[in-house]
Coordinates of C-alpha atoms in Angstrom, one line a residue:
M1 CA -10.8 -5.8 35.6
S2 CA -11.4 -7.7 32.3
A3 CA -8.9 -9.8 30.4
L4 CA -8.5 -7.2 27.7
A5 CA -6.8 -4.5 29.8
P6 CA -3.9 -6.6 31.2
T7 CA -3.5 -8.3 27.8
L8 CA -3.2 -4.9 26.1
Q9 CA -0.7 -3.7 28.6
A10 CA 1.4 -6.9 28.3
Y11 CA 1.3 -6.7 24.5
F12 CA 2.7 -3.2 24.4
T13 CA 5.2 -3.5 27.3
D14 CA 6.4 -7.1 26.8
R15 CA 5.8 -8.0 23.2
L16 CA 6.3 -4.7 21.3
I17 CA 8.8 -2.8 23.5
R18 CA 10.8 -5.5 25.3
Q19 CA 10.8 -8.5 23.0
R20 CA 10.4 -7.0 19.5
Q21 CA 12.0 -3.7 20.4
A22 CA 9.6 -2.0 18.0
S23 CA 10.4 1.5 16.8
G24 CA 8.6 4.6 18.2
H25 CA 6.7 4.9 14.9
T26 CA 5.3 1.4 15.1
I27 CA 4.3 1.7 18.8
A28 CA 2.6 5.0 18.1
A29 CA 0.7 3.6 15.1
Y30 CA -0.5 0.5 17.0
R31 CA -1.4 2.7 20.0
D32 CA -3.5 5.0 17.8
T33 CA -5.3 2.0 16.3
W34 CA -6.3 0.7 19.7
R35 CA -7.4 4.1 21.0
L36 CA -9.7 4.4 18.0
L37 CA -11.0 0.8 18.4
L38 CA -11.7 1.1 22.1
G39 CA -13.5 4.4 21.6
Y40 CA -15.6 2.8 18.9
A41 CA -16.3 -0.2 21.0
A42 CA -17.3 1.9 24.0
A43 CA -19.7 3.9 22.0
R44 CA -21.3 0.8 20.5
T45 CA -21.6 -1.3 23.7
G46 CA -22.0 1.4 26.3
T47 CA -19.1 -0.1 28.3
P48 CA -16.1 2.0 29.2
P49 CA -12.8 0.8 27.6
A50 CA -11.4 -0.5 31.0
G51 CA -14.4 -2.7 31.4
L52 CA -14.4 -4.3 27.9
D53 CA -13.5 -8.0 27.6
L54 CA -11.9 -9.8 24.7
T55 CA -15.3 -11.4 23.8
A56 CA -16.8 -7.9 23.3
L57 CA -14.3 -7.3 20.5
D58 CA -15.7 -10.0 18.3
A59 CA -15.5 -10.2 14.5
T60 CA -18.7 -8.3 13.9
L61 CA -17.6 -5.3 16.0
I62 CA -14.1 -5.3 14.3
A63 CA -15.7 -5.4 10.9
G64 CA -18.0 -2.6 11.8
F65 CA -14.9 -0.6 13.1
L66 CA -13.1 -1.1 9.8
D67 CA -16.1 0.1 7.8
H68 CA -16.3 3.1 10.2
L69 CA -12.8 4.0 9.3
E70 CA -13.5 4.2 5.6
R71 CA -17.0 5.6 5.6
E72 CA -17.0 8.1 8.5
R73 CA -13.4 8.9 9.0
G74 CA -12.6 8.9 5.3
N75 CA -9.5 6.6 5.7
S76 CA -8.0 5.0 2.6
V77 CA -8.0 1.2 2.1
R78 CA -4.3 1.2 2.9
T79 CA -4.9 2.8 6.3
R80 CA -7.8 0.4 7.0
N81 CA -5.5 -2.6 6.3
A82 CA -2.8 -1.1 8.5
R83 CA -5.3 -0.8 11.4
L84 CA -6.4 -4.4 10.8
A85 CA -2.7 -5.5 10.9
A86 CA -2.3 -3.9 14.3
I87 CA -5.5 -5.6 15.6
H88 CA -4.4 -9.0 14.2
S89 CA -1.0 -8.6 15.9
L90 CA -2.6 -8.2 19.4
F91 CA -5.1 -11.0 18.8
R92 CA -2.2 -13.4 17.9
F93 CA -0.6 -12.5 21.2
A94 CA -3.9 -12.9 23.0
A95 CA -4.4 -16.4 21.5
L96 CA -1.4 -17.7 23.5
A97 CA -2.4 -16.0 26.7
H98 CA -6.1 -16.7 26.6
P99 CA -6.8 -20.1 24.9
E100 CA -10.3 -20.0 26.5
H101 CA -11.2 -17.3 23.9
A102 CA -9.7 -19.2 21.0
D103 CA -13.0 -19.4 19.1
S104 CA -13.7 -15.6 19.0
I105 CA -10.0 -14.8 18.4
A106 CA -9.9 -17.1 15.4
R107 CA -12.8 -15.3 13.9
V108 CA -11.1 -12.0 14.2
L109 CA -7.9 -13.3 12.8
A110 CA -9.9 -14.7 9.8
I111 CA -10.9 -11.1 8.8
P112 CA -8.9 -10.6 5.5
P113 CA -7.3 -7.3 4.4
K114 CA -9.3 -5.4 1.8
R115 CA -8.0 -5.5 -1.8
H116 CA -7.3 -2.2 -3.5
D117 CA -5.9 -0.7 -6.7
R118 CA -2.3 0.2 -6.6
A119 CA -1.8 3.7 -8.0
L120 CA 1.1 4.6 -10.2
V121 CA 3.9 6.4 -8.4
T122 CA 4.5 10.1 -9.0
W123 CA 7.9 11.6 -9.6
L124 CA 9.5 14.8 -10.9
T125 CA 11.2 15.3 -14.2
E126 CA 14.5 17.1 -14.4
P127 CA 13.0 20.5 -15.3
E128 CA 10.5 20.1 -12.4
V129 CA 13.4 19.3 -10.0
D130 CA 15.3 22.4 -11.2
A131 CA 12.2 24.6 -10.8
L132 CA 11.6 23.3 -7.2
L133 CA 15.2 23.9 -6.2
A134 CA 15.2 27.4 -7.8
A135 CA 12.1 28.3 -5.8
C136 CA 14.2 28.4 -2.6
D137 CA 15.2 32.0 -1.8
Q138 CA 18.9 31.6 -1.1
S139 CA 19.2 35.2 0.1
R140 CA 17.6 34.0 3.3
W141 CA 18.9 31.5 5.9
T142 CA 15.7 29.3 5.6
G143 CA 16.0 29.3 1.9
R144 CA 19.6 28.1 1.9
R145 CA 18.7 25.4 4.5
D146 CA 15.7 24.3 2.4
H147 CA 17.7 24.3 -0.8
A148 CA 20.3 22.0 0.8
L149 CA 17.6 19.7 2.3
L150 CA 15.7 19.4 -1.0
L151 CA 18.8 18.7 -3.0
L152 CA 19.9 16.1 -0.6
A153 CA 16.4 14.5 -0.6
V154 CA 16.3 14.3 -4.4
Q155 CA 19.8 13.0 -4.8
T156 CA 19.8 10.4 -2.0
G157 CA 16.1 9.3 -1.7
L158 CA 16.2 9.4 2.1
R159 CA 12.8 9.1 3.9
V160 CA 11.5 12.2 5.6
S161 CA 12.1 10.6 9.0
E162 CA 15.7 9.9 7.9
L163 CA 16.2 13.5 6.8
T164 CA 14.9 14.9 10.1
G165 CA 17.2 12.6 12.0
L166 CA 20.5 13.6 10.3
T167 CA 23.2 15.3 12.3
H168 CA 26.5 16.9 11.3
H169 CA 28.3 13.7 12.2
D170 CA 26.3 11.8 9.5
V171 CA 27.7 13.8 6.6
H172 CA 31.1 12.9 5.3
L173 CA 32.4 15.3 2.5
G174 CA 36.0 14.0 2.1
A175 CA 37.1 11.2 -0.2
G176 CA 34.2 8.9 -0.9
A177 CA 31.6 11.6 0.1
H178 CA 28.5 10.0 1.6
V179 CA 25.7 10.5 4.1
A180 CA 25.0 7.8 6.7
C181 CA 21.5 7.3 8.2
H182 CA 19.8 5.0 10.6
G183 CA 16.7 4.0 8.6
K184 CA 13.5 2.0 8.8
G185 CA 13.8 -1.3 10.5
R186 CA 16.9 -0.2 12.4
K187 CA 19.0 -0.6 9.3
D188 CA 22.1 1.6 8.9
R189 CA 23.1 2.5 5.3
I190 CA 25.3 5.0 3.5
T191 CA 24.5 6.8 0.3
P192 CA 27.1 8.4 -1.9
L193 CA 26.9 12.1 -2.7
T194 CA 27.5 13.8 -6.1
S195 CA 30.0 16.6 -6.4
G196 CA 27.2 19.2 -6.7
T197 CA 25.5 18.0 -3.5
V198 CA 28.9 18.0 -1.7
T199 CA 29.5 21.6 -2.7
V200 CA 26.1 22.7 -1.4
L201 CA 26.4 20.8 1.9
R202 CA 29.9 22.0 2.5
D203 CA 28.7 25.6 2.2
W204 CA 25.7 24.9 4.4
L205 CA 27.8 23.2 7.1
R206 CA 30.3 26.1 7.1
E207 CA 27.3 28.5 7.7
R208 CA 25.5 26.3 10.1
G209 CA 28.3 25.4 12.4
G210 CA 27.4 23.5 15.6
E211 CA 28.5 20.3 17.3
P212 CA 28.7 16.9 15.6
D213 CA 25.4 15.7 17.2
T214 CA 23.3 18.8 16.3
P215 CA 20.6 18.5 13.6
L216 CA 21.8 19.0 10.1
F217 CA 18.7 20.9 9.1
P218 CA 17.5 22.7 12.3
T219 CA 14.7 25.1 13.0
R220 CA 15.5 28.7 13.7
R221 CA 15.8 27.8 17.4
G222 CA 18.1 24.9 16.7
G223 CA 15.7 22.0 17.2
R224 CA 14.9 19.3 14.7
L225 CA 12.5 20.0 11.8
S226 CA 9.3 18.0 12.1
R227 CA 7.8 15.8 9.4
D228 CA 5.0 18.3 9.0
A229 CA 7.4 21.2 8.7
I230 CA 9.2 19.6 5.8
E231 CA 6.0 18.7 4.0
H232 CA 4.8 22.3 4.5
R233 CA 8.0 23.7 3.0
I234 CA 7.8 21.3 0.0
T235 CA 4.2 22.3 -0.7
H236 CA 5.2 26.0 -0.4
Y237 CA 8.0 25.6 -2.9
A238 CA 6.0 23.4 -5.3
A239 CA 3.3 26.1 -5.5
K240 CA 6.0 28.7 -6.1
A241 CA 7.8 26.6 -8.7
A242 CA 4.6 26.0 -10.7
D243 CA 4.7 29.6 -11.9
S244 CA 7.9 28.9 -13.9
C245 CA 7.2 25.2 -14.6
P246 CA 3.5 24.6 -15.7
T247 CA 3.8 20.8 -15.4
L248 CA 3.8 21.2 -11.7
H249 CA 0.2 22.5 -11.6
G250 CA -2.1 20.0 -10.1
K251 CA 0.8 17.7 -9.1
K252 CA 0.9 16.8 -5.4
I253 CA 4.5 17.0 -4.3
T254 CA 5.5 15.4 -1.0
A255 CA 8.8 14.2 0.5
H256 CA 8.0 10.7 -0.7
V257 CA 7.6 12.0 -4.3
L258 CA 11.2 13.2 -4.0
R259 CA 12.1 9.7 -2.9
H260 CA 10.3 8.3 -6.0
T261 CA 12.2 10.9 -8.1
T262 CA 15.5 9.4 -6.9
A263 CA 14.5 5.9 -7.9
M264 CA 13.3 7.0 -11.4
R265 CA 16.6 8.9 -11.9
L266 CA 18.6 5.7 -11.1
L267 CA 16.3 3.6 -13.2
H268 CA 16.7 5.9 -16.3
A269 CA 20.5 5.8 -15.7
G270 CA 20.4 2.0 -16.2
V271 CA 20.9 1.1 -12.6
D272 CA 19.6 -2.4 -11.7
T273 CA 16.6 -2.6 -9.4
S274 CA 18.5 -4.7 -6.8
V275 CA 21.0 -1.8 -6.5
I276 CA 18.1 0.7 -6.3
A277 CA 16.5 -1.4 -3.5
L278 CA 19.8 -1.2 -1.5
W279 CA 20.1 2.6 -2.3
L280 CA 16.6 3.3 -0.9
G281 CA 16.7 0.8 1.9
H282 CA 13.9 -1.4 0.7
V283 CA 13.5 -4.7 2.6
S284 CA 12.6 -6.6 -0.7
V285 CA 13.5 -6.0 -4.3
D286 CA 9.8 -6.6 -5.1
T287 CA 9.0 -3.1 -3.6
T288 CA 11.3 -1.5 -6.2
Q289 CA 9.4 -3.2 -9.1
I290 CA 6.7 -0.5 -8.9
Y291 CA 9.0 1.9 -10.6
L292 CA 9.3 -0.5 -13.6
H293 CA 5.5 -0.6 -13.9
A294 CA 5.2 3.2 -13.7
D295 CA 7.7 4.2 -16.3
L296 CA 6.2 4.2 -19.8
E297 CA 9.4 5.4 -21.4
L298 CA 11.2 2.2 -20.4
K299 CA 8.3 0.2 -21.8
E300 CA 8.4 2.1 -25.1
K301 CA 12.2 1.5 -25.4
A302 CA 11.6 -2.2 -24.8
L303 CA 8.9 -2.2 -27.5
A304 CA 11.2 -0.5 -30.0
R305 CA 13.7 -3.3 -29.5
T306 CA 11.2 -6.0 -30.5
R307 CA 10.4 -7.2 -34.0
L308 CA 7.2 -8.6 -35.3
P309 CA 7.4 -12.2 -36.4
S310 CA 7.7 -12.6 -40.2
T311 CA 4.6 -14.7 -40.6
R312 CA 1.4 -14.2 -42.5
P313 CA -1.9 -14.4 -40.7
A314 CA -3.9 -17.5 -41.6
R315 CA -7.4 -18.8 -40.8
Y316 CA -7.6 -21.4 -38.1
Q317 CA -8.7 -24.8 -39.3
P318 CA -10.1 -27.3 -36.7
P319 CA -8.2 -30.6 -36.8
D320 CA -11.3 -32.7 -36.3
R321 CA -15.0 -32.7 -37.4
L322 CA -16.1 -32.8 -33.8
L323 CA -14.0 -29.9 -32.9
A324 CA -15.3 -28.0 -36.0
W325 CA -18.8 -28.7 -34.8
L326 CA -18.0 -27.3 -31.3
E327 CA -16.4 -24.3 -32.9
G328 CA -19.6 -23.6 -34.8
L329 CA -21.8 -23.5 -31.7

């Protein structure tokens, strides 16, 4: 057996699972990267994955794999860079275990991430939020569930994985009403609830019933809603809401857009970006700066508070003949 197979196994079992205690999402993402890479390498070299060696995964093959992701699989630059990060992580581990391959490993680690344009974030205005919530048919059980879920998502900015993981025990509707969640990076945080959200959740909990550890927003059979199920419901309601709110036409609404909406609501209310970062569970305040860049209204308000200097324009005069000659070239 080649050096790659035991290295790969040790990386996932020892480094990711035992030492770093990586989340299930991280392990799944890294696993999928290596499944794709090994399949690509096997097709190119004619060697089955179990027979591949570290030297077979050289910088040329890795670069070809990254191009394959973009050109043939249609992946975005962000996805390409995420796959490269997973590859770099294993090769950094392999550099310690196999110094004899240091030269080829260094070439792979030298492959840089690809630069890309950062698109402006999308969020919903207040009329669009109202139209989305009104699209839920509250005469039906699923409509009342989805209305409570969407309202909570817009008000708290929870990630879709955090929404699906909520239980009855995580919602506290007494004094200091809040929702507690175990978020990204194994960080626990609590988010306060408005009186309107408290009323809706209290009615939903009264109807839902169940034990403290049962899902807050279950399927009809009582299981947890999946990420795809929530995205499907949001798409359904967005298309329905577009009939009464024309600005929603052509706007792609996802669970993350609802998270952006929460951030923009807080920003318009004058909340500091450091507080918004804590509210959303961002690791760094720099992540929250994207909302400042995206909001033209805030920039226009800043421009309105500025004054032009009370000076008259004048023609520039070079202070020296030599400089004047250079200016005339």
